[in-house]
PDB file of N, CA, C and O in Angstrom:
ATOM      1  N   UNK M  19      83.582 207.528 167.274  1.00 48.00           N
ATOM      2  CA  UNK M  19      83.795 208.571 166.282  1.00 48.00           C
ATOM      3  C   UNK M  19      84.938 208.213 165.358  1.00 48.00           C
ATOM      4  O   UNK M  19      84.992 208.413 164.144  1.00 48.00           O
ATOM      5  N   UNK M  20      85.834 207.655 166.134  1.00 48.00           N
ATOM      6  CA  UNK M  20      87.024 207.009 165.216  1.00 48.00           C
ATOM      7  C   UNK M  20      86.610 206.083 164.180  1.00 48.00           C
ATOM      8  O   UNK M  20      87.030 206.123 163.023  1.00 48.00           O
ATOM      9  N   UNK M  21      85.833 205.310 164.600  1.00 51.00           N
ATOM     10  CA  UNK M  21      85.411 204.390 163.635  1.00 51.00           C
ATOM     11  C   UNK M  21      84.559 205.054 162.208  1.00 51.00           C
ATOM     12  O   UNK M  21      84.621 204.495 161.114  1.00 51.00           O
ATOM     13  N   UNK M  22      83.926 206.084 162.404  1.00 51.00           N
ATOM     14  CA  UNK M  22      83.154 206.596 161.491  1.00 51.00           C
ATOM     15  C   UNK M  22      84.089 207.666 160.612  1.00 51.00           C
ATOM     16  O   UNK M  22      83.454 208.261 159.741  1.00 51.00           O
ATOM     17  N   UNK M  23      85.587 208.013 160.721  1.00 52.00           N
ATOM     18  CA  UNK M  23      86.114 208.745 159.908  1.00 52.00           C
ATOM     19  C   UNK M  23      87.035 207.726 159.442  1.00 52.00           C
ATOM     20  O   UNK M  23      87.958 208.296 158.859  1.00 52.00           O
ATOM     21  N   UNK M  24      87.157 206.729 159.444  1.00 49.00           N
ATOM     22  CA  UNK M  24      87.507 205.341 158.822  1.00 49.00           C
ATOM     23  C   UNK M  24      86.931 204.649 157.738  1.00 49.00           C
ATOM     24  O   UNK M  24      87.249 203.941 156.783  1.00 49.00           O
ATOM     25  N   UNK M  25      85.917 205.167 158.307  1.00 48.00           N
ATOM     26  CA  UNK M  25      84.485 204.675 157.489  1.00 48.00           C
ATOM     27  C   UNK M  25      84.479 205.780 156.197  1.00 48.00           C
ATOM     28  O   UNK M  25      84.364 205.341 155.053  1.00 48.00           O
ATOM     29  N   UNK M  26      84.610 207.231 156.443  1.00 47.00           N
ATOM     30  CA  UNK M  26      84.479 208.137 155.463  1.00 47.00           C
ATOM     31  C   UNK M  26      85.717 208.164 154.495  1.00 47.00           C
ATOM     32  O   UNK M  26      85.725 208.768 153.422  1.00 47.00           O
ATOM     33  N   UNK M  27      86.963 207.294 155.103  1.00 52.00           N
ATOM     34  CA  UNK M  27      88.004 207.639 154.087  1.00 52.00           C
ATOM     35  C   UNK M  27      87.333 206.177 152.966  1.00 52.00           C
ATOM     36  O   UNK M  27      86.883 206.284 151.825  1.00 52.00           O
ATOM     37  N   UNK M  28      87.446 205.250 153.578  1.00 51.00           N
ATOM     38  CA  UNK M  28      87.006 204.347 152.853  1.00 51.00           C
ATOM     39  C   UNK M  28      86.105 204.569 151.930  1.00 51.00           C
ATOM     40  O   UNK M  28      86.427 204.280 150.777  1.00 51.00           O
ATOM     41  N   UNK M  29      84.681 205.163 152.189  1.00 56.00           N
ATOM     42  CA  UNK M  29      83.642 205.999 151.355  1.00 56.00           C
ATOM     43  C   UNK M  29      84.429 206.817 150.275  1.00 56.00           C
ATOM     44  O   UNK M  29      84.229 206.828 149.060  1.00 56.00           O
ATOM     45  N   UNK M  30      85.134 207.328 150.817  1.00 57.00           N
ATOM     46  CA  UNK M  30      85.850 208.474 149.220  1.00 57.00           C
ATOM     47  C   UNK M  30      86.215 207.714 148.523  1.00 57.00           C
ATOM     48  O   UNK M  30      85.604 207.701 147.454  1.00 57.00           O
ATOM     49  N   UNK M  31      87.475 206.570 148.691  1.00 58.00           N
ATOM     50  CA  UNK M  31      88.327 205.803 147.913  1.00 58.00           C
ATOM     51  C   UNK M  31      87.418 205.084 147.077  1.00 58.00           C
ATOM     52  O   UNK M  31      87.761 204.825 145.923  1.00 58.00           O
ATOM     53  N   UNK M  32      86.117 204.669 147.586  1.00 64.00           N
ATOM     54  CA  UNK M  32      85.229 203.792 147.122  1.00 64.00           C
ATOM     55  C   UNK M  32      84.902 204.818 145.789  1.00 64.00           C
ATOM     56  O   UNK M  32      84.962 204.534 144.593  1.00 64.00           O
ATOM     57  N   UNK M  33      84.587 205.932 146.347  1.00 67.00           N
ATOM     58  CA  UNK M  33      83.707 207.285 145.267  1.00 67.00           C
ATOM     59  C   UNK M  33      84.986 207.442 143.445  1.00 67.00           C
ATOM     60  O   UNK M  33      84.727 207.850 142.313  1.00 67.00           O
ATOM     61  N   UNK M  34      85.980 207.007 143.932  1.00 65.00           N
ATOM     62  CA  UNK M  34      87.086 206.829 142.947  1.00 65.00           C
ATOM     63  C   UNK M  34      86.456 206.172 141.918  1.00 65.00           C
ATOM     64  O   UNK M  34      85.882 206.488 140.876  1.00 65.00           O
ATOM     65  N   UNK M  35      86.808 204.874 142.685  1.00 72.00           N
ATOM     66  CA  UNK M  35      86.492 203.962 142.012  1.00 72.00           C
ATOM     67  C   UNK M  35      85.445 203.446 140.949  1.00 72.00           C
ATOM     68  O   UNK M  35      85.540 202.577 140.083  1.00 72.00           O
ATOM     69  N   UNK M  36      84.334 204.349 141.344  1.00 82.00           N
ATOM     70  CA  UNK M  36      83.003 204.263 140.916  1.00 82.00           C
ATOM     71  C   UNK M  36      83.208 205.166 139.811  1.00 82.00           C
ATOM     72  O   UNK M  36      83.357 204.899 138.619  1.00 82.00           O
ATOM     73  N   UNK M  37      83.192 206.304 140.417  1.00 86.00           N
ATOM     74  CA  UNK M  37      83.578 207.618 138.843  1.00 86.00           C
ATOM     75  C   UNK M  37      84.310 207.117 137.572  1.00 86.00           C
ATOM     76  O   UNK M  37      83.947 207.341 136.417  1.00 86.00           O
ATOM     77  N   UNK M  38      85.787 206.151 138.097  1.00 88.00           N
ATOM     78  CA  UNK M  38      86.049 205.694 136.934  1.00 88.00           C
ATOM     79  C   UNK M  38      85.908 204.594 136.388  1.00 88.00           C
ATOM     80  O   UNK M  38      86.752 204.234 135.567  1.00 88.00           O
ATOM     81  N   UNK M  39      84.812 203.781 136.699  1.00 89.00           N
ATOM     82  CA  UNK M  39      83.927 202.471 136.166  1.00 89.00           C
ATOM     83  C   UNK M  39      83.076 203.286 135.541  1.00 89.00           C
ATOM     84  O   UNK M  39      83.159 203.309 134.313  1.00 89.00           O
ATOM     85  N   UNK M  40      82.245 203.989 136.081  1.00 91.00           N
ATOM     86  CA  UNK M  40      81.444 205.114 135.160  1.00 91.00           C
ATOM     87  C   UNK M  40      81.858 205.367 133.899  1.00 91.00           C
ATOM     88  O   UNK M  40      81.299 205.071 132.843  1.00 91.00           O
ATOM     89  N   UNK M  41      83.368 206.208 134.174  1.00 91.00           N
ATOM     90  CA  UNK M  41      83.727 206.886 132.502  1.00 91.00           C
ATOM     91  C   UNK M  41      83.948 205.960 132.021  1.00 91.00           C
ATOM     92  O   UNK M  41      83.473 206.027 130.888  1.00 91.00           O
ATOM     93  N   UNK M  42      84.678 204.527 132.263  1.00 93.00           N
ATOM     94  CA  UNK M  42      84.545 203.375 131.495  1.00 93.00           C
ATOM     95  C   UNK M  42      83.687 203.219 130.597  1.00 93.00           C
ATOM     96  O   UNK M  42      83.813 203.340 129.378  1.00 93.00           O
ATOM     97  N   UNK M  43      82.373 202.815 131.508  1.00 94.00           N
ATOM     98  CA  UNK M  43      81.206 202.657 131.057  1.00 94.00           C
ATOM     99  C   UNK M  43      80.499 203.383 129.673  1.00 94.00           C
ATOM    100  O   UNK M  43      79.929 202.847 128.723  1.00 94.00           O
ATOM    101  N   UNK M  44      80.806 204.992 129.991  1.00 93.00           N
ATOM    102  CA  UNK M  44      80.444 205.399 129.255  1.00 93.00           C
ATOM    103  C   UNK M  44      81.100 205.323 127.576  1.00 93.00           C
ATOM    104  O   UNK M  44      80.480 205.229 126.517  1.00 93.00           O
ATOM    105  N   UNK M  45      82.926 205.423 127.889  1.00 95.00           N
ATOM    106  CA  UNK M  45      83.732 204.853 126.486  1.00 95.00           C
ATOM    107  C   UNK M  45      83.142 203.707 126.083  1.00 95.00           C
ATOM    108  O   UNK M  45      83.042 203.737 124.857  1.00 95.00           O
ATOM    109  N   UNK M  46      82.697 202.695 126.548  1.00 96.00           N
ATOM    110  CA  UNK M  46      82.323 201.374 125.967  1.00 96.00           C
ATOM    111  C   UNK M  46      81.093 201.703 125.166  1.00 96.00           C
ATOM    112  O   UNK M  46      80.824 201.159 124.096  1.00 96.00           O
ATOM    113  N   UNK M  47      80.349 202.647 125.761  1.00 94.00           N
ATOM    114  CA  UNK M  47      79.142 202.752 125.317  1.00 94.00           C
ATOM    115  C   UNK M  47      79.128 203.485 123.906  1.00 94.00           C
ATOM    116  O   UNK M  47      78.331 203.291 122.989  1.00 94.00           O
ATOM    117  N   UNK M  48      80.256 204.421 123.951  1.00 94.00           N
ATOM    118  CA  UNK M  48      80.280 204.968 122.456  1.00 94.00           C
ATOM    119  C   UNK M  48      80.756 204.541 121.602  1.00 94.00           C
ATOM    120  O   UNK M  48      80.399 204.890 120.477  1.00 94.00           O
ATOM    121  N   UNK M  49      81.928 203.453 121.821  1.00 96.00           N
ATOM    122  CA  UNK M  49      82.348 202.936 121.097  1.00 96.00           C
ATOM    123  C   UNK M  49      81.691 201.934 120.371  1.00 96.00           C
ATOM    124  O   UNK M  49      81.893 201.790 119.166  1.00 96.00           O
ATOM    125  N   UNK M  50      80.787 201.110 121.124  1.00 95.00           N
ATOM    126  CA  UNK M  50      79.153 200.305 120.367  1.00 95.00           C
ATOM    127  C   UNK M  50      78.748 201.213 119.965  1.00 95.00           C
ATOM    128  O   UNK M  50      77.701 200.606 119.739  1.00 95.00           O
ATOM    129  N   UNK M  51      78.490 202.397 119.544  1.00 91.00           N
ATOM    130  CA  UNK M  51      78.035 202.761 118.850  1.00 91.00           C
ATOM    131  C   UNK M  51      77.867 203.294 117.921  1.00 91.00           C
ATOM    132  O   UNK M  51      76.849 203.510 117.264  1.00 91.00           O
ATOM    133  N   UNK M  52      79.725 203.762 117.698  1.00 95.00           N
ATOM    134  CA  UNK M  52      80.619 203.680 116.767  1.00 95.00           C
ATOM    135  C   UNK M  52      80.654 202.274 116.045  1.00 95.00           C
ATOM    136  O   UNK M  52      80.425 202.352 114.838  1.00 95.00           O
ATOM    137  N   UNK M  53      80.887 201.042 116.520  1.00 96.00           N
ATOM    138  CA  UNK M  53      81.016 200.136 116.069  1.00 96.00           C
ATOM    139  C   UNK M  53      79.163 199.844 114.803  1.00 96.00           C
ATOM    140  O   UNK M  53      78.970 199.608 113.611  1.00 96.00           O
ATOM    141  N   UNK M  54      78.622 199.974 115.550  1.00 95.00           N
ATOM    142  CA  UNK M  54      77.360 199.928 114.098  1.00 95.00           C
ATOM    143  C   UNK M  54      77.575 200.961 113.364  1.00 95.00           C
ATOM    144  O   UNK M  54      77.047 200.704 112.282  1.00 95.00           O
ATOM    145  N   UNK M  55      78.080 202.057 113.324  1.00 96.00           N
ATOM    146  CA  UNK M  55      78.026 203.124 112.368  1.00 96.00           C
ATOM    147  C   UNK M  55      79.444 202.379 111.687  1.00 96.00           C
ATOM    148  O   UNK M  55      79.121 202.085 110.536  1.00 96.00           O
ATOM    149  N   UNK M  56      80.201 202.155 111.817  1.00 97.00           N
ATOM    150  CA  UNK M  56      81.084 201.607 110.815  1.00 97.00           C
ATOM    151  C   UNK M  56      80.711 200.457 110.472  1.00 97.00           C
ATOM    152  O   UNK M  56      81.430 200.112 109.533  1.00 97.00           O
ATOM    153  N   UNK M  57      79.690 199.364 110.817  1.00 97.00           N
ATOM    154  CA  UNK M  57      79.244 198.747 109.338  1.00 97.00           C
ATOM    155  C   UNK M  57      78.468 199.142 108.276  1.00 97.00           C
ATOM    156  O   UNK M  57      78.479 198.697 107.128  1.00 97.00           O
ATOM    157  N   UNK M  58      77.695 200.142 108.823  1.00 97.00           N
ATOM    158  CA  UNK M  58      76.801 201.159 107.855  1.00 97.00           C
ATOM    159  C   UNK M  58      78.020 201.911 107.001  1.00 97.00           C
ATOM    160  O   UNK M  58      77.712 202.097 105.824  1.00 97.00           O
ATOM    161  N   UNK M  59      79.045 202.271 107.293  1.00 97.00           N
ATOM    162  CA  UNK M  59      79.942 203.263 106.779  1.00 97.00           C
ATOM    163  C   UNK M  59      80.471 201.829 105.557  1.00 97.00           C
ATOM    164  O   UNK M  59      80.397 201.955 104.335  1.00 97.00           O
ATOM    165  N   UNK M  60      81.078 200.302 106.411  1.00 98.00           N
ATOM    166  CA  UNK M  60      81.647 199.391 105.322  1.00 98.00           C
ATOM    167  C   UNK M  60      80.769 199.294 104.705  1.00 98.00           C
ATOM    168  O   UNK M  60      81.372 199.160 103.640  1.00 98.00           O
ATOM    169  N   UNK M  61      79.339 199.220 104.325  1.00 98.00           N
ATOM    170  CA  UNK M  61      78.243 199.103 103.746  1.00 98.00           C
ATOM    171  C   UNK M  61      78.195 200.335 102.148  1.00 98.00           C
ATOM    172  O   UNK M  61      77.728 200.180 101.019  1.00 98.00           O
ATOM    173  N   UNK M  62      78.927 201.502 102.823  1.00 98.00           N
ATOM    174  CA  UNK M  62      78.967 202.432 101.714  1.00 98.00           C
ATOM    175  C   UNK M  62      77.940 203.546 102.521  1.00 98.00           C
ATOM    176  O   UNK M  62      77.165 204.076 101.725  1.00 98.00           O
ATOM    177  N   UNK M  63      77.854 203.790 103.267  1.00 98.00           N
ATOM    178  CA  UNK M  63      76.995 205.087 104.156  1.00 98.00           C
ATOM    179  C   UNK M  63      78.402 205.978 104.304  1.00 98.00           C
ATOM    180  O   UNK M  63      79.276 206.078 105.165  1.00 98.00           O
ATOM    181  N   UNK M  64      78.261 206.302 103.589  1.00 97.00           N
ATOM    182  CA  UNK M  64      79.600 207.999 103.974  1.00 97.00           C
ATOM    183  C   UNK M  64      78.866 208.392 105.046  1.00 97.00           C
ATOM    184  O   UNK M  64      79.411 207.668 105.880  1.00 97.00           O
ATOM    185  N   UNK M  65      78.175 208.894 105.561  1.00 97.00           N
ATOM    186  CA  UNK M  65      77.488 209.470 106.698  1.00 97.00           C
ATOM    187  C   UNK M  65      77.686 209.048 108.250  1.00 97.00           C
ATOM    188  O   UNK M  65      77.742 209.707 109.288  1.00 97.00           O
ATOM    189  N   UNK M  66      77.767 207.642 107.956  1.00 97.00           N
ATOM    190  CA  UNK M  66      78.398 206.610 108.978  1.00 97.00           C
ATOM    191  C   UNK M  66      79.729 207.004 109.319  1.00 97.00           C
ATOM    192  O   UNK M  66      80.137 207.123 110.474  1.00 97.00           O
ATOM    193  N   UNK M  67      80.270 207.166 108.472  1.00 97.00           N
ATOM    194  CA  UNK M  67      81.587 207.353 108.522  1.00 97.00           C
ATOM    195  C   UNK M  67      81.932 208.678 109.313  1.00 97.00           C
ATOM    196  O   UNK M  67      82.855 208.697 110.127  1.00 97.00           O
ATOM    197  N   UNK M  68      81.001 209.998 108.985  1.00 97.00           N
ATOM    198  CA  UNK M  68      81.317 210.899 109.669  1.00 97.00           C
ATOM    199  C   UNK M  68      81.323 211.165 111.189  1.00 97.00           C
ATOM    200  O   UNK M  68      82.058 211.778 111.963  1.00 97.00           O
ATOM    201  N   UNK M  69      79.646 210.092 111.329  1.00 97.00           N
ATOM    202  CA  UNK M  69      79.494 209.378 112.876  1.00 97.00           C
ATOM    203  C   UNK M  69      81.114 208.895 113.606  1.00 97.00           C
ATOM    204  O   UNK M  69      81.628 209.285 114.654  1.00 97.00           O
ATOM    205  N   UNK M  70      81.456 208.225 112.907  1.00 97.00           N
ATOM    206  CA  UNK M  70      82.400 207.359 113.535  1.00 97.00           C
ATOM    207  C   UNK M  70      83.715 208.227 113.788  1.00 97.00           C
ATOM    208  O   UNK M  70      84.556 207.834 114.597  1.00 97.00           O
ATOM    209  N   UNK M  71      83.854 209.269 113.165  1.00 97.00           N
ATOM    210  CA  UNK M  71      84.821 209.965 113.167  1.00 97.00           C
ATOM    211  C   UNK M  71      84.802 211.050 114.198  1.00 97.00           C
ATOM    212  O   UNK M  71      85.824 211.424 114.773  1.00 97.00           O
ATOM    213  N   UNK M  72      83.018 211.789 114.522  1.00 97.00           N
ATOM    214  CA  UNK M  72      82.999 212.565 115.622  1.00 97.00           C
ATOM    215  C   UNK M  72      83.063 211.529 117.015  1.00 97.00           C
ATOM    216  O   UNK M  72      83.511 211.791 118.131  1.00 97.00           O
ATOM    217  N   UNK M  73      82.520 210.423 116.570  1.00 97.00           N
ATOM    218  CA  UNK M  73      82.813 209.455 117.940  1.00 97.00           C
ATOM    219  C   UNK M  73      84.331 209.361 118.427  1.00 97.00           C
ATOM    220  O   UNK M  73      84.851 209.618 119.513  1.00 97.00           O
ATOM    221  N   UNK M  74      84.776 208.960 117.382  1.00 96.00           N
ATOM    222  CA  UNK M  74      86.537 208.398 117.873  1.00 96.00           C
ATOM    223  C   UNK M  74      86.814 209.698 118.285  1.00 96.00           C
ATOM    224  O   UNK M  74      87.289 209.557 119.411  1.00 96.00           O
ATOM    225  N   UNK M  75      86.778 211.340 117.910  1.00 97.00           N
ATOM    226  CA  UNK M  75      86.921 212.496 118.683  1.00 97.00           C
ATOM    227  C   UNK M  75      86.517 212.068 120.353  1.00 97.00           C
ATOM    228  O   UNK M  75      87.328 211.777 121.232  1.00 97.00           O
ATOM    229  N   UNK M  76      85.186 212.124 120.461  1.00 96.00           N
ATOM    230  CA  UNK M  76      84.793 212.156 121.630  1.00 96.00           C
ATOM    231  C   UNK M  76      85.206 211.044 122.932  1.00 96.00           C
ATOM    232  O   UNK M  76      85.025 211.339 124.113  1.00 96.00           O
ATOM    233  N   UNK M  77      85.847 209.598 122.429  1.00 96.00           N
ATOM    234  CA  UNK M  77      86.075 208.275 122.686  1.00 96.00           C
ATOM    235  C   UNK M  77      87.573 209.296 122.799  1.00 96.00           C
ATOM    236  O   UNK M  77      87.974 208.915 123.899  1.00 96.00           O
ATOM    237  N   UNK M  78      88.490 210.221 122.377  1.00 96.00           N
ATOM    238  CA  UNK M  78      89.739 210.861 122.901  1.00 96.00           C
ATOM    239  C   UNK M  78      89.633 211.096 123.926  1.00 96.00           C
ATOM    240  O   UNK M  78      90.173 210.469 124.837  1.00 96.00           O
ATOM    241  N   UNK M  79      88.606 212.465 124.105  1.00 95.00           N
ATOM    242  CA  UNK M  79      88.510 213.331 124.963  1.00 95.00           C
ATOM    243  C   UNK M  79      88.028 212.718 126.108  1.00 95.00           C
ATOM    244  O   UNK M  79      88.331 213.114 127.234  1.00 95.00           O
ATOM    245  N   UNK M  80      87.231 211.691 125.874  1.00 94.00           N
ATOM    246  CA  UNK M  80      86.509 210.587 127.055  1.00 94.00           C
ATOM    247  C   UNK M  80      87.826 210.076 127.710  1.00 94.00           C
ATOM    248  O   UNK M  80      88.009 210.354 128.896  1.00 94.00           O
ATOM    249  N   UNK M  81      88.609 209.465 127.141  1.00 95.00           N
ATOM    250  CA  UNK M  81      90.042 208.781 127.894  1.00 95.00           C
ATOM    251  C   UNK M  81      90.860 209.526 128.262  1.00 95.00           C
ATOM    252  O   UNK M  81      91.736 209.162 129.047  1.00 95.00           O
ATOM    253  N   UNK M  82      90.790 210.606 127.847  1.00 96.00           N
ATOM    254  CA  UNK M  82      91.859 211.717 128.353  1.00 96.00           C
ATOM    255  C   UNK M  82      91.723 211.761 129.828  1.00 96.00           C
ATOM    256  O   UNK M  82      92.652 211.694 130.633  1.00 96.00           O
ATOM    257  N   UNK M  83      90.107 211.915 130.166  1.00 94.00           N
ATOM    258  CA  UNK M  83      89.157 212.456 131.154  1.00 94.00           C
ATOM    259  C   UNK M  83      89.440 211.503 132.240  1.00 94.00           C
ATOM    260  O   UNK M  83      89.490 211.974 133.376  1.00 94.00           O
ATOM    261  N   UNK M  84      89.616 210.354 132.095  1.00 94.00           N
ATOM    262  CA  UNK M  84      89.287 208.757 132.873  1.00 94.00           C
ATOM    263  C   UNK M  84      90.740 209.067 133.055  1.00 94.00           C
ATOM    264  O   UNK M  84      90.966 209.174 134.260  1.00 94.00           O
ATOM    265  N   UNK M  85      91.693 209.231 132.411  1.00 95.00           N
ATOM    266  CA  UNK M  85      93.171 209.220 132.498  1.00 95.00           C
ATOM    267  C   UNK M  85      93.403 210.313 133.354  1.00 95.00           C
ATOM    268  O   UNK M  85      93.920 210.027 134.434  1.00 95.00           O
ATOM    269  N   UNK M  86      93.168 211.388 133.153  1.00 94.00           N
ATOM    270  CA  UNK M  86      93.250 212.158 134.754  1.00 94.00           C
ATOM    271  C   UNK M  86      92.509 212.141 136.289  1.00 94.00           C
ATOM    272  O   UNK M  86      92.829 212.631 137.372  1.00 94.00           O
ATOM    273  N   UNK M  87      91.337 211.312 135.815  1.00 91.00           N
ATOM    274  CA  UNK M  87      90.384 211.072 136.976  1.00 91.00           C
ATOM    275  C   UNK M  87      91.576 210.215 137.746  1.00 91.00           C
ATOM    276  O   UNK M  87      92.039 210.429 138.866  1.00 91.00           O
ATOM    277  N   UNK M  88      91.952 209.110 136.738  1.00 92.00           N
ATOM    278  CA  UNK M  88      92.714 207.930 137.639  1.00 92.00           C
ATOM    279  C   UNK M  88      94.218 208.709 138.462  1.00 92.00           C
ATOM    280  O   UNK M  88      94.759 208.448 139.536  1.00 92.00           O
ATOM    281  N   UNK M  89      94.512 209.667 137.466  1.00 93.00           N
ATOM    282  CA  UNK M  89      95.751 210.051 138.179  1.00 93.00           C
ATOM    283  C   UNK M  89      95.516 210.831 139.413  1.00 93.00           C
ATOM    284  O   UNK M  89      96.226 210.593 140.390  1.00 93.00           O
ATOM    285  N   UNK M  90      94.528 211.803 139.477  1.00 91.00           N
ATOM    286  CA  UNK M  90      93.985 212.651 140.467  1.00 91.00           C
ATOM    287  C   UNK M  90      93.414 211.245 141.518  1.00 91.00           C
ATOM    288  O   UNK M  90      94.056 211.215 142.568  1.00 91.00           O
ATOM    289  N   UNK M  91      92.556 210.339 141.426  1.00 89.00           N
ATOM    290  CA  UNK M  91      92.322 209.673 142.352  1.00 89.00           C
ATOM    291  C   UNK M  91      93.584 208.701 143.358  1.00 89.00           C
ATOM    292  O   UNK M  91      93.510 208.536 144.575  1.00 89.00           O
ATOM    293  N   UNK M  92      94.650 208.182 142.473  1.00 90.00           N
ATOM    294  CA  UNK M  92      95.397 208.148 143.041  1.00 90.00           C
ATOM    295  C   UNK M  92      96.052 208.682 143.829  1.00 90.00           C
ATOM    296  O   UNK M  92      96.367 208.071 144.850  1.00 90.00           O
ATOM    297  N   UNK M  93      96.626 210.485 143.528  1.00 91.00           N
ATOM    298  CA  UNK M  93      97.084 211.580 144.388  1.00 91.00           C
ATOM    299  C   UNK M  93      96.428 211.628 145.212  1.00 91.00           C
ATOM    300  O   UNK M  93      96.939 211.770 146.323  1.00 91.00           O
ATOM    301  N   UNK M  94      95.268 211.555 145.116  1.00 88.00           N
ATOM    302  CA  UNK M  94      94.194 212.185 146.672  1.00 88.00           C
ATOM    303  C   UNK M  94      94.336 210.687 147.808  1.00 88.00           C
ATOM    304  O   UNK M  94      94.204 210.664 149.032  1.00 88.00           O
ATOM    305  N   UNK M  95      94.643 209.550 146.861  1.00 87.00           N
ATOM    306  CA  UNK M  95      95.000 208.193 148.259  1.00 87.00           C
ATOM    307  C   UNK M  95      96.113 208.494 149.099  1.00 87.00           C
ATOM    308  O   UNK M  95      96.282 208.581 150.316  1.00 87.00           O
ATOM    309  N   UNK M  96      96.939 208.647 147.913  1.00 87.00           N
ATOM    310  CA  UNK M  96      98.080 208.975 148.087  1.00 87.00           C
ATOM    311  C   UNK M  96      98.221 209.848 149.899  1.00 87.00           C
ATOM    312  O   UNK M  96      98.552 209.330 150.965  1.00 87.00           O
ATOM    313  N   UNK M  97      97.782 211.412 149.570  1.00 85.00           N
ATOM    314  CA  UNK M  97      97.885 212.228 150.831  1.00 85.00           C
ATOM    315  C   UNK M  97      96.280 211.697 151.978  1.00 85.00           C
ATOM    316  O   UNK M  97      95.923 212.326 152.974  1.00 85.00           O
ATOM    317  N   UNK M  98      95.799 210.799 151.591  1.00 70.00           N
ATOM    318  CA  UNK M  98      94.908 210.371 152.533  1.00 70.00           C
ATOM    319  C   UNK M  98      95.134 208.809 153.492  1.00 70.00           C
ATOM    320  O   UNK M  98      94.297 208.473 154.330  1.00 70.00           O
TER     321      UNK M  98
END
């Protein structure tokens, strides 16, 4: 039984880790996609531009998110 709540702390720490490769994942992902809307925008697409501007909003709020995940995942090693 000992061995298997060894096993479950390890499982959480792992669950960290993953969540914030995830939100990674996902900033990278908007940011490609920001990145083509600003050659459409250097191109002269004003429209692009507005893209890129609700992105870099959301690419905030995304790191904000990853930035407390990491701090909260740390605290929870921390008392575990």
């Amino acid at each position: 039984a000992s061995n298997m709540g060894s096993f479950i702390s390890i499982q959480e720490k792992n669950k960290g880790a993953i969540m914030t490769n995830n939100k990674l994942t996902e900033i990278v992902e908007l940011l490609t996609e920001a990145q083509e809307d600003c050659v459409k925008f250097d191109k002269g697409n004003a429209t692009a531009g507005t893209r890129v501007r609700k992105t870099a909003q959301e690419v905030i709020h995304a790191l904000k998110d990853l930035r407390k995940l990491v701090q909260e995942t740390k605290n929870e090693r921390k008392t575990n």
